[in-house]
mmCIF file of C-alpha atoms and ligand atoms in Angstrom:
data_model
loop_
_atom_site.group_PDB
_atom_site.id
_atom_site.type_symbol
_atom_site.label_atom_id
_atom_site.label_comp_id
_atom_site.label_asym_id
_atom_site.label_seq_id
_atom_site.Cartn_x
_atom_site.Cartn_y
_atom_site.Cartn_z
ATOM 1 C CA UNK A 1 -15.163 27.753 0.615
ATOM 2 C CA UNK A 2 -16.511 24.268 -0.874
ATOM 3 C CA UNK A 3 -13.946 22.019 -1.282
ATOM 4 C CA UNK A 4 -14.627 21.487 -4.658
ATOM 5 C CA UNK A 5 -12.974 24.312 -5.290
ATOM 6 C CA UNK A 6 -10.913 24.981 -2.584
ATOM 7 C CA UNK A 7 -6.865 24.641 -4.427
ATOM 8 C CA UNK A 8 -5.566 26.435 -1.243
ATOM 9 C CA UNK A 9 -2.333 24.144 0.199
ATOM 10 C CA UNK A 10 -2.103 26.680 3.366
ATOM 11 C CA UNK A 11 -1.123 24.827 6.808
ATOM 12 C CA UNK A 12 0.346 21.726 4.303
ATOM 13 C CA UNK A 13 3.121 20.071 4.675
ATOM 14 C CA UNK A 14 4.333 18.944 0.841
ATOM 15 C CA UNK A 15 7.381 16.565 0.599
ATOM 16 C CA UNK A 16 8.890 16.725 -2.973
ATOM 17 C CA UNK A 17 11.699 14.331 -3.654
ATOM 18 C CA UNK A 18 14.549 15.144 -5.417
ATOM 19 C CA UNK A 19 13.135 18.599 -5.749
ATOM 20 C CA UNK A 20 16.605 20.736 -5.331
ATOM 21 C CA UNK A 21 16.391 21.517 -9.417
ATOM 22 C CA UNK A 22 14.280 20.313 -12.415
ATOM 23 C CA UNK A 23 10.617 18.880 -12.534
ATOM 24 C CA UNK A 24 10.360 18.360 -8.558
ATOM 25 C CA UNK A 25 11.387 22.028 -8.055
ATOM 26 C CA UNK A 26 9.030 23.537 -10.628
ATOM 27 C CA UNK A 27 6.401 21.796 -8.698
ATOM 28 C CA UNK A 28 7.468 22.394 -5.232
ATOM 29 C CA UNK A 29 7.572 26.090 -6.007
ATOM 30 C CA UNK A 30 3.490 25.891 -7.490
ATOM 31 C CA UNK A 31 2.633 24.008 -4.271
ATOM 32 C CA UNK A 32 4.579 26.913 -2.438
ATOM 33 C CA UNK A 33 2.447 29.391 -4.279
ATOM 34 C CA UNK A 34 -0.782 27.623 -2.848
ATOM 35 C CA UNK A 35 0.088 27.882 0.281
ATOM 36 C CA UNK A 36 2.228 24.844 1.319
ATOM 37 C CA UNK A 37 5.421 24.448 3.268
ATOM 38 C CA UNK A 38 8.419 22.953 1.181
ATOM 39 C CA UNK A 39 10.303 19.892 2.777
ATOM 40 C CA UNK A 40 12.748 18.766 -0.166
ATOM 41 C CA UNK A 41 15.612 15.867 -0.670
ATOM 42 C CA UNK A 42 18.716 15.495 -2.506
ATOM 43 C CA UNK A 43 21.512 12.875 -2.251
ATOM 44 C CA UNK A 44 24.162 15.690 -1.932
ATOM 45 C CA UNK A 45 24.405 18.218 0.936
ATOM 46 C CA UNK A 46 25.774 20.539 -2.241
ATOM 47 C CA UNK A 47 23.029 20.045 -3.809
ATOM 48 C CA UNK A 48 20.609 20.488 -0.653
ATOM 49 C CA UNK A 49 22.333 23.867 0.254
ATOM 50 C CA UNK A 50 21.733 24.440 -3.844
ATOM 51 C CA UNK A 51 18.067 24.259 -3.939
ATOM 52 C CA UNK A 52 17.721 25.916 -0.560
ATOM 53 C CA UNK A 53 19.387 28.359 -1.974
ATOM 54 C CA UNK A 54 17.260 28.799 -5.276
ATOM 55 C CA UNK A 55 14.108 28.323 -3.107
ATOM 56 C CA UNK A 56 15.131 31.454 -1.228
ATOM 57 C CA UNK A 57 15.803 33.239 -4.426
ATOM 58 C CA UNK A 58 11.992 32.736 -4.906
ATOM 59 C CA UNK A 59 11.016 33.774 -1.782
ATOM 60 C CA UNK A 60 10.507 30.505 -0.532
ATOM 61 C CA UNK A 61 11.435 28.848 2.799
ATOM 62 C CA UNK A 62 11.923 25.589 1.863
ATOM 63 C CA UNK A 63 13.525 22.975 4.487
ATOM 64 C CA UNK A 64 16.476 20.584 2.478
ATOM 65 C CA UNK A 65 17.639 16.709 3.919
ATOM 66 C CA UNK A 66 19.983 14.686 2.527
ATOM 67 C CA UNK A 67 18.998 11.175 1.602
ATOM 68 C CA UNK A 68 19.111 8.493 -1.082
ATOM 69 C CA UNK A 69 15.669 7.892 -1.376
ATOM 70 C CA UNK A 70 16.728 4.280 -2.341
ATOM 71 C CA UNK A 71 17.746 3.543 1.223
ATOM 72 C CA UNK A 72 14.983 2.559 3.666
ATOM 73 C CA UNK A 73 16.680 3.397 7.074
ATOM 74 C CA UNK A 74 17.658 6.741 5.679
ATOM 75 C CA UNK A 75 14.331 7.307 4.255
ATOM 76 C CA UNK A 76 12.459 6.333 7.656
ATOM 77 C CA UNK A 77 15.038 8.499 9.946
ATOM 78 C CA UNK A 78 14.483 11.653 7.190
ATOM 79 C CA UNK A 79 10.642 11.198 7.737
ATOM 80 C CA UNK A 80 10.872 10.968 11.451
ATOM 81 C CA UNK A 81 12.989 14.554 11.427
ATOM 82 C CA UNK A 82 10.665 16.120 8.806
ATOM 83 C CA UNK A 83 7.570 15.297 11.296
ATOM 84 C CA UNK A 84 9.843 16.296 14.563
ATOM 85 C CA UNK A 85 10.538 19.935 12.968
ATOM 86 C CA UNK A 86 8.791 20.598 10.125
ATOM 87 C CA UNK A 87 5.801 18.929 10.776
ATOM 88 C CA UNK A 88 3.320 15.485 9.374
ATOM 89 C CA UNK A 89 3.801 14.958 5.565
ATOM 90 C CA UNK A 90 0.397 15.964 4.144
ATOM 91 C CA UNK A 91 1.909 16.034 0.436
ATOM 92 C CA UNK A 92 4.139 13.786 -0.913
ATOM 93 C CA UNK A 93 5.333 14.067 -4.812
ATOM 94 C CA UNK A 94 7.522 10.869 -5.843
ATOM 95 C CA UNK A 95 9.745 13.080 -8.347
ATOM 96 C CA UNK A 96 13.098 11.757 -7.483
ATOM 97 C CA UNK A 97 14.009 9.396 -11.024
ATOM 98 C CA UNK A 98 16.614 8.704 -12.807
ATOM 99 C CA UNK A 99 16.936 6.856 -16.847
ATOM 100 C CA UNK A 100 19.602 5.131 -18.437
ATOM 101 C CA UNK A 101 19.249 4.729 -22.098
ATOM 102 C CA UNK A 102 21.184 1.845 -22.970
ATOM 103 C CA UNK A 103 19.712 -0.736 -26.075
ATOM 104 C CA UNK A 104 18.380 -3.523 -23.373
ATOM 105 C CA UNK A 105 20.402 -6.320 -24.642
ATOM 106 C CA UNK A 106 23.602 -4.178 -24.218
ATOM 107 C CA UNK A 107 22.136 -3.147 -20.744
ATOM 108 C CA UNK A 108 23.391 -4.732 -17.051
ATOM 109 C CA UNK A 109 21.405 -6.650 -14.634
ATOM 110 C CA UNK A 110 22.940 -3.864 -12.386
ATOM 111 C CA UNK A 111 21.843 -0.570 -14.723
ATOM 112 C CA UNK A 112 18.821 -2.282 -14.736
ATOM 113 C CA UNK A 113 17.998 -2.857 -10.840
ATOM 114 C CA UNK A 114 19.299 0.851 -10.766
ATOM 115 C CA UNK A 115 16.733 2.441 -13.037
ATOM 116 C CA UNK A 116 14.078 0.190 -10.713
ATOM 117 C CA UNK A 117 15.427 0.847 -7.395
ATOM 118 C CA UNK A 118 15.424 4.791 -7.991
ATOM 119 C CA UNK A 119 11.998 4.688 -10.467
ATOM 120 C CA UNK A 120 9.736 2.488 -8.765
ATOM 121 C CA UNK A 121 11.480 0.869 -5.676
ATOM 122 C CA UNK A 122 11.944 4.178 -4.069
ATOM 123 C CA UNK A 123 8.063 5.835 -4.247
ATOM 124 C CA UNK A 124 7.229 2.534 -2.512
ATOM 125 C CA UNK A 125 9.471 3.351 0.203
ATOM 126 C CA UNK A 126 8.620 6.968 0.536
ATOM 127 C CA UNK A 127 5.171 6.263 0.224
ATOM 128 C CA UNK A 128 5.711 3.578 3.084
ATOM 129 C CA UNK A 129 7.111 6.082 5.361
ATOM 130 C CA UNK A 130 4.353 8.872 5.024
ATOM 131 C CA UNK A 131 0.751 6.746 4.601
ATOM 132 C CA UNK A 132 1.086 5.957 8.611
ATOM 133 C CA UNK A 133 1.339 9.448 9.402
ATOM 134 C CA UNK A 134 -1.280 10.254 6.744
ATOM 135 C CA UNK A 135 -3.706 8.088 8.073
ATOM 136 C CA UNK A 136 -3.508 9.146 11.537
ATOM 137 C CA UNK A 137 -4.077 12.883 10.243
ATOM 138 C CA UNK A 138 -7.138 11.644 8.217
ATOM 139 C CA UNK A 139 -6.220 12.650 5.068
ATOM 140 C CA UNK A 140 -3.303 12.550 2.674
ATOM 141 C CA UNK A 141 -2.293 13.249 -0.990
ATOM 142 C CA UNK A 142 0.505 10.722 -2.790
ATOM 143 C CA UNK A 143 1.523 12.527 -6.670
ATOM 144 C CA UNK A 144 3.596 10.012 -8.287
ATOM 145 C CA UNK A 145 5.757 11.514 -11.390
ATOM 146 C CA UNK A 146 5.124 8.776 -14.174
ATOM 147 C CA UNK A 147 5.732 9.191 -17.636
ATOM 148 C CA UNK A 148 4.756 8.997 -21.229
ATOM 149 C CA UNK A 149 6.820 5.416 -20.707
ATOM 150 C CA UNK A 150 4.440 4.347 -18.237
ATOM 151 C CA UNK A 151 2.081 3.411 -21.275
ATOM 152 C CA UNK A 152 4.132 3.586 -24.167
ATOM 153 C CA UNK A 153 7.982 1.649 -24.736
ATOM 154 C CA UNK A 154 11.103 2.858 -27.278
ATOM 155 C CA UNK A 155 14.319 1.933 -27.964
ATOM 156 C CA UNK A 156 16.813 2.393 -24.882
ATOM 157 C CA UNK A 157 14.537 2.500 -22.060
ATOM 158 C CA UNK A 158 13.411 -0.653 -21.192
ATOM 159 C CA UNK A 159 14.286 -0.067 -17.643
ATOM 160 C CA UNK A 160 12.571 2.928 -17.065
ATOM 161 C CA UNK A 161 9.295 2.072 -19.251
ATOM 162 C CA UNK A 162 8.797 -1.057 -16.854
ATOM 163 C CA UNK A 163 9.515 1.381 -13.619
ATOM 164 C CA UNK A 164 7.379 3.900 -15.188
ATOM 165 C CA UNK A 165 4.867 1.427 -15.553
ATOM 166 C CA UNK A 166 5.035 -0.346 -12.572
ATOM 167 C CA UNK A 167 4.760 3.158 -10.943
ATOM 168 C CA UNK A 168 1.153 3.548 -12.657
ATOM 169 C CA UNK A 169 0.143 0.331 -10.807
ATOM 170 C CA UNK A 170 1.471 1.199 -7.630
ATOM 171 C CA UNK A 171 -0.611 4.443 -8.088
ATOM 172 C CA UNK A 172 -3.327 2.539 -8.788
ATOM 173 C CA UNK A 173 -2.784 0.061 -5.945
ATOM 174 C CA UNK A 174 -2.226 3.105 -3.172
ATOM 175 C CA UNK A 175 -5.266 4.773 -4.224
ATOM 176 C CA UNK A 176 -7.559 0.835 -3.984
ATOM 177 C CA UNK A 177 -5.887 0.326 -0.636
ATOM 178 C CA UNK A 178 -5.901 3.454 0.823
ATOM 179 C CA UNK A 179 -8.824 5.531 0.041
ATOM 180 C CA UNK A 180 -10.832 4.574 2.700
ATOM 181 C CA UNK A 181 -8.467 6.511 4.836
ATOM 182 C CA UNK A 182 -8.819 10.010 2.811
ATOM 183 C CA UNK A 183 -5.769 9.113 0.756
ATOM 184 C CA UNK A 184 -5.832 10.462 -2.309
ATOM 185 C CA UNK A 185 -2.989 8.849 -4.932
ATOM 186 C CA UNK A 186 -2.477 9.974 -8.601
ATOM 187 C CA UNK A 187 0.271 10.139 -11.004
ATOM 188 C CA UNK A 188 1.314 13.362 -13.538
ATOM 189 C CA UNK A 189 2.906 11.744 -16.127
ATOM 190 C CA UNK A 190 4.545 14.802 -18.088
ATOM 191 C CA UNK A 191 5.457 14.280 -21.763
ATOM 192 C CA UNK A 192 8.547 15.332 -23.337
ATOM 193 C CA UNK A 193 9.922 18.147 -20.374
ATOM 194 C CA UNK A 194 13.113 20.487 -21.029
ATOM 195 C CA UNK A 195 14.981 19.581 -18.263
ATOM 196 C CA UNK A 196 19.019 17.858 -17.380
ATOM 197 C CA UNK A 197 17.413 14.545 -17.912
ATOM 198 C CA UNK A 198 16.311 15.450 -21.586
ATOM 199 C CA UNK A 199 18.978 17.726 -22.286
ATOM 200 C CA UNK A 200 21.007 14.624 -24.394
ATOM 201 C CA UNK A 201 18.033 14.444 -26.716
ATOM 202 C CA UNK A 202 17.867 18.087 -27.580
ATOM 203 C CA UNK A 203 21.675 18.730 -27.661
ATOM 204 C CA UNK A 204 22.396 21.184 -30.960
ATOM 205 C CA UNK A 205 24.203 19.030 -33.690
ATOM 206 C CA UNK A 206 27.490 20.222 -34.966
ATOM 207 C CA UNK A 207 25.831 21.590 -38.186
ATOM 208 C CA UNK A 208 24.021 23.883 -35.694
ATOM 209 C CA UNK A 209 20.922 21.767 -36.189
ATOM 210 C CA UNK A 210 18.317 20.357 -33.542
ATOM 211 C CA UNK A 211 19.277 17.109 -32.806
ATOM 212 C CA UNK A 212 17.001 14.579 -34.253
ATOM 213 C CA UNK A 213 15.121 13.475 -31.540
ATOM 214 C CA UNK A 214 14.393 17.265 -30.818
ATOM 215 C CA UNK A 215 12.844 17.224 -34.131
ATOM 216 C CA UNK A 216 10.843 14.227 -33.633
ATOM 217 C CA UNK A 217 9.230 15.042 -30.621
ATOM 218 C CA UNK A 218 8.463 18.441 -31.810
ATOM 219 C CA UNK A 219 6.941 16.679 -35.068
ATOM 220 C CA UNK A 220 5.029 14.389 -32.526
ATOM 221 C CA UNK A 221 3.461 17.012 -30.193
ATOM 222 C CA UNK A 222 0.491 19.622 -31.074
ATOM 223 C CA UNK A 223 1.999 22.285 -29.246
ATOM 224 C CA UNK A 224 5.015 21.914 -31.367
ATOM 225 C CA UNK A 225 7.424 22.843 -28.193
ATOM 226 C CA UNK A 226 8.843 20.639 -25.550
ATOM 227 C CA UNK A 227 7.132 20.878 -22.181
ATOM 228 C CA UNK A 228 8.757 23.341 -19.249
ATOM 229 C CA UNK A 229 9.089 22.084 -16.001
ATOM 230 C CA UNK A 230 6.524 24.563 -15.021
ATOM 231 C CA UNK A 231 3.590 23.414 -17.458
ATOM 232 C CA UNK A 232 3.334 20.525 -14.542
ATOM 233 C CA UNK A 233 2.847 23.280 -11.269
ATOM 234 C CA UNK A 234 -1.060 23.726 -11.980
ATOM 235 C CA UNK A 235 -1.724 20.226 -12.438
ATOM 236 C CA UNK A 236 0.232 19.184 -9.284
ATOM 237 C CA UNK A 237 -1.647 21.735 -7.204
ATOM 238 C CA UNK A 238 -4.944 20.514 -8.284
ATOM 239 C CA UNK A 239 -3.929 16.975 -7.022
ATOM 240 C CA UNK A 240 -2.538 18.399 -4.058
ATOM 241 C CA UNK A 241 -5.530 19.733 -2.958
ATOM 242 C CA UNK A 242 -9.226 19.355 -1.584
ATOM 243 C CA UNK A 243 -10.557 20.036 -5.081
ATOM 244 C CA UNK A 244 -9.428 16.986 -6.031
ATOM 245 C CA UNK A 245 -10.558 14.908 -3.384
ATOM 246 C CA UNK A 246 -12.533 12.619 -5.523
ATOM 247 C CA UNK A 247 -9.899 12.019 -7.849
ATOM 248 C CA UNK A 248 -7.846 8.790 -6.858
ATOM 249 C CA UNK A 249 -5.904 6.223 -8.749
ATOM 250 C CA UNK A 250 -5.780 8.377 -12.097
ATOM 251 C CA UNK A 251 -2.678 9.282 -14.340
ATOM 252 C CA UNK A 252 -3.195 12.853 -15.424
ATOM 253 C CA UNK A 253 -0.756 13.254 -18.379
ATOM 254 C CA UNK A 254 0.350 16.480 -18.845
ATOM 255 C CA UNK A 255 1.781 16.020 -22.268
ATOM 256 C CA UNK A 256 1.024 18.972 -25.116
ATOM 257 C CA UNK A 257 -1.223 16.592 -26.868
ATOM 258 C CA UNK A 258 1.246 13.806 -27.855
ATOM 259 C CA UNK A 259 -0.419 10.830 -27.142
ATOM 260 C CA UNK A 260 -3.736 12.459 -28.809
ATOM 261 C CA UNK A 261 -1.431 13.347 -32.304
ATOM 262 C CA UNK A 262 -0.563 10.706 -34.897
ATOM 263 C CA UNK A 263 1.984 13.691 -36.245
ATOM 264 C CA UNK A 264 2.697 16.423 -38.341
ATOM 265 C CA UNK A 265 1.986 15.176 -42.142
ATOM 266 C CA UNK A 266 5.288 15.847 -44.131
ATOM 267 C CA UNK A 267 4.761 19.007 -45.856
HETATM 268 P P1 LIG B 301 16.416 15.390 -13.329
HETATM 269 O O1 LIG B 301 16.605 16.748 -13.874
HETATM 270 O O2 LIG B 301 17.390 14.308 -13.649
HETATM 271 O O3 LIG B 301 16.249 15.483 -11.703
HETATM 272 C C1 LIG B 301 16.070 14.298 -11.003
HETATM 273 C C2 LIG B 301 16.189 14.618 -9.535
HETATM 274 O O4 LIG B 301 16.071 13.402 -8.785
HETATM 275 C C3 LIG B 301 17.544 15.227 -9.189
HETATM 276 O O5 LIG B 301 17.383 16.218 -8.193
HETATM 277 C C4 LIG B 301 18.301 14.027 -8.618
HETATM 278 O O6 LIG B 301 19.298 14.374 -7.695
HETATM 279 C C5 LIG B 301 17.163 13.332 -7.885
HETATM 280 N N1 LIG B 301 17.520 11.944 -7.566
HETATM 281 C C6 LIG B 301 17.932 10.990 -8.424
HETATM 282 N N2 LIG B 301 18.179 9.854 -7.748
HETATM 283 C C7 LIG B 301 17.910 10.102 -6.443
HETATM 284 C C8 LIG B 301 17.976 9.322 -5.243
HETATM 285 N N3 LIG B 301 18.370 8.049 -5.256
HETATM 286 N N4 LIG B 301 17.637 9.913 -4.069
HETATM 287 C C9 LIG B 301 17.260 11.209 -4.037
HETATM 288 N N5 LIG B 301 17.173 12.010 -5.129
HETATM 289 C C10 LIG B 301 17.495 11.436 -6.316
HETATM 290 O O7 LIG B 301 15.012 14.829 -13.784
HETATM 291 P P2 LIG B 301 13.665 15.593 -14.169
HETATM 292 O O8 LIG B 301 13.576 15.726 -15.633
HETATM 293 O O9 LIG B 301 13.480 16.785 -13.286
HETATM 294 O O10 LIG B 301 12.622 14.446 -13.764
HETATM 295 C C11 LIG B 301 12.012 14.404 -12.487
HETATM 296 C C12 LIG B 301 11.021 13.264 -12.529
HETATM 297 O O11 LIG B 301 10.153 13.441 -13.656
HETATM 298 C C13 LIG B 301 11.685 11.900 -12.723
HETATM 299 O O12 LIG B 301 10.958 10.935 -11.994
HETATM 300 C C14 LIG B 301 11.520 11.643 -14.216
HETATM 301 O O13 LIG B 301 11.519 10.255 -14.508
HETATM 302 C C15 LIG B 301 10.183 12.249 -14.460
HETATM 303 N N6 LIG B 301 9.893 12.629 -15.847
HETATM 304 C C16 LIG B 301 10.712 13.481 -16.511
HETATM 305 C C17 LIG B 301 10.347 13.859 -17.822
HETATM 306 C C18 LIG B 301 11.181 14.792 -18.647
HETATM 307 O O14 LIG B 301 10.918 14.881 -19.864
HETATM 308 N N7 LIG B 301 12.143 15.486 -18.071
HETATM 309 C C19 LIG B 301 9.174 13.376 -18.390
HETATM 310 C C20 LIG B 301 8.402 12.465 -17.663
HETATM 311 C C21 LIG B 301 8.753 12.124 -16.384
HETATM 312 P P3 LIG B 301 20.862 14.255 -8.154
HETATM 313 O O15 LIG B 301 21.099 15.411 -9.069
HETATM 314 O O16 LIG B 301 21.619 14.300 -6.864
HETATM 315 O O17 LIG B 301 20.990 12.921 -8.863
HETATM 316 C C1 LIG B 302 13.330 9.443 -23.163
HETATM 317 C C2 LIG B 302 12.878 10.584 -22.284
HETATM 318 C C3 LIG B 302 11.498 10.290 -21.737
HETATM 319 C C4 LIG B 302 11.063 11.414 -20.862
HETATM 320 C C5 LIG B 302 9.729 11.173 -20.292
HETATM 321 C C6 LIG B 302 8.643 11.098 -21.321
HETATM 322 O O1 LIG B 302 14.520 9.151 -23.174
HETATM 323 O O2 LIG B 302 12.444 8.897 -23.830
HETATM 324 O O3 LIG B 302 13.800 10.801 -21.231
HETATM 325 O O4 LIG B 302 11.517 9.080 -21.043
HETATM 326 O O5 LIG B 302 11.954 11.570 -19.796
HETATM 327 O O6 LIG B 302 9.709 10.086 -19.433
HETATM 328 O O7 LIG B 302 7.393 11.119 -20.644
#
């Protein structure tokens, strides 16, 4: 089959990070459908035996490590056991993220360096750890999970807007300085996704209304829903695979049409 064309993941290795629920196991499951093996990481083993658990529940064979994706050592020894029994990283999704939403000038040097270390610090790391093996196998494919705050900012997330949008650059910089070695690196940055990390901002008011931020982003967006977790599987196996070997350095936004959509007129 040309290449082109050719969205098969079969005989590749895909590492999704902190993939044991959410966006990173919606799009460890696509790649599974393609054809790839699952290698996953959570910083809990309760959470690891969770999403082994849930992969199996979807027929999938998915292999769970614990690890803080924050912590170099433990990143580097979980790499070295992936490639001693699973086998080379071929895939690697930067999912793994966390946001605080704190107004900035109410927000600690600390929360701050958190939201970086996790956001933007980490993908660097994991990234680090895989490109070697990568290179030597002559071909590799870095998804970074960006965000609708790696372009745009609003109240409450400064820290995550600048990891968001550092994370865009380090796409960017991946793809410059490794495409010469058949690395491929791209970012999905999803839009508004139904998932825990959203769940504050669509909690049902006491009235029994949507909250207002539910509203707004429903205003905001031309499919007039919030995104599933699975809206971002497709798009991830496209950059996953061959047919997308010619795509490098790009943020595909996977977003309902927000940023196209200056918003529902009031009636
Ligand atoms: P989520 O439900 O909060 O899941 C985040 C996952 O990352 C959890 O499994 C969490 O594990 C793991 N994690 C956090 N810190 C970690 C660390 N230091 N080491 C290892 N694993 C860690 O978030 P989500 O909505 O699925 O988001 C996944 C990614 O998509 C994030 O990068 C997020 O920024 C991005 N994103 C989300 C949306 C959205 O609307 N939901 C939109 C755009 C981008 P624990 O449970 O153990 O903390
Ligand atoms: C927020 C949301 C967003 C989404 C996503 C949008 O508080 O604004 O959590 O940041 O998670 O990143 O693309």
């Amino acid at each position: 089959m040309d290449s082109k064309t050719n969205f098969s993941l079969d005989n590749k290795v895909a590492l999704v990070t902190g993939a044991s629920y959410g966006i990173g196991f919606a799009i460890a499951k696509a790649l599974a459908g393609a054809g790839a093996t699952i290698v996953f990481n959570d910083i809990k083993q309760e959470l690891v035996d969770k999403g082994v658990a849930a992969y199996k529940e979807e027929g999938i064979t998915a292999y769970g490590y614990v690890c803080d994706v924050t912590d170099e050592d433990a990143v580097n020894a979980m790499i070295a056991k992936i490639e001693q029994e699973v086998g080379v990283v071929d895939v690697l999704v930067n999912n793994a993220g966390i946001i605080k939403r704190i107004p900035m000038i109410e927000m600690s040097a600390k929360d701050f360096r958190q939201v970086i270390d996790v956001d933007l610090n980490a993908p660097f790391i994991v990234s680090k750890a895989v490109i070697p093996g990568m290179i030597k196998k002559g071909h590799g494919k870095i998804i970074n999970i960006c965000s609708m705050m790696s372009e745009f900012g609003r109240e409450t997330v400064s820290a995550y807007a600048a990891a968001k949008g550092g994370l865009k650059m380090l796409t960017r910089n991946i793809a410059s300085e490794y495409g010469q070695n058949n690395i491929q690196c791209n970012g999905i940055g999803p839009g508004y996704i139904a998932t825990p990390q959203t769940a504050p901002l669509r909690e049902v008011q006491p009235d029994g209304s949507r909250h207002p931020f539910d509203q707004f982003i429903i205003s905001k967006t031309p499919a007039g829903r919030w995104g599933e977790a699975s809206d971002l599987g497709g798009p991830a196996v496209f950059l996953a695979s061959d047919a997308s070997d010619f795509v490098n350095g790009q943020i595909l936004y996977v977003d309902g049409g927000i940023q196209a959509y200056i918003g529902k007129q009031p009636s």
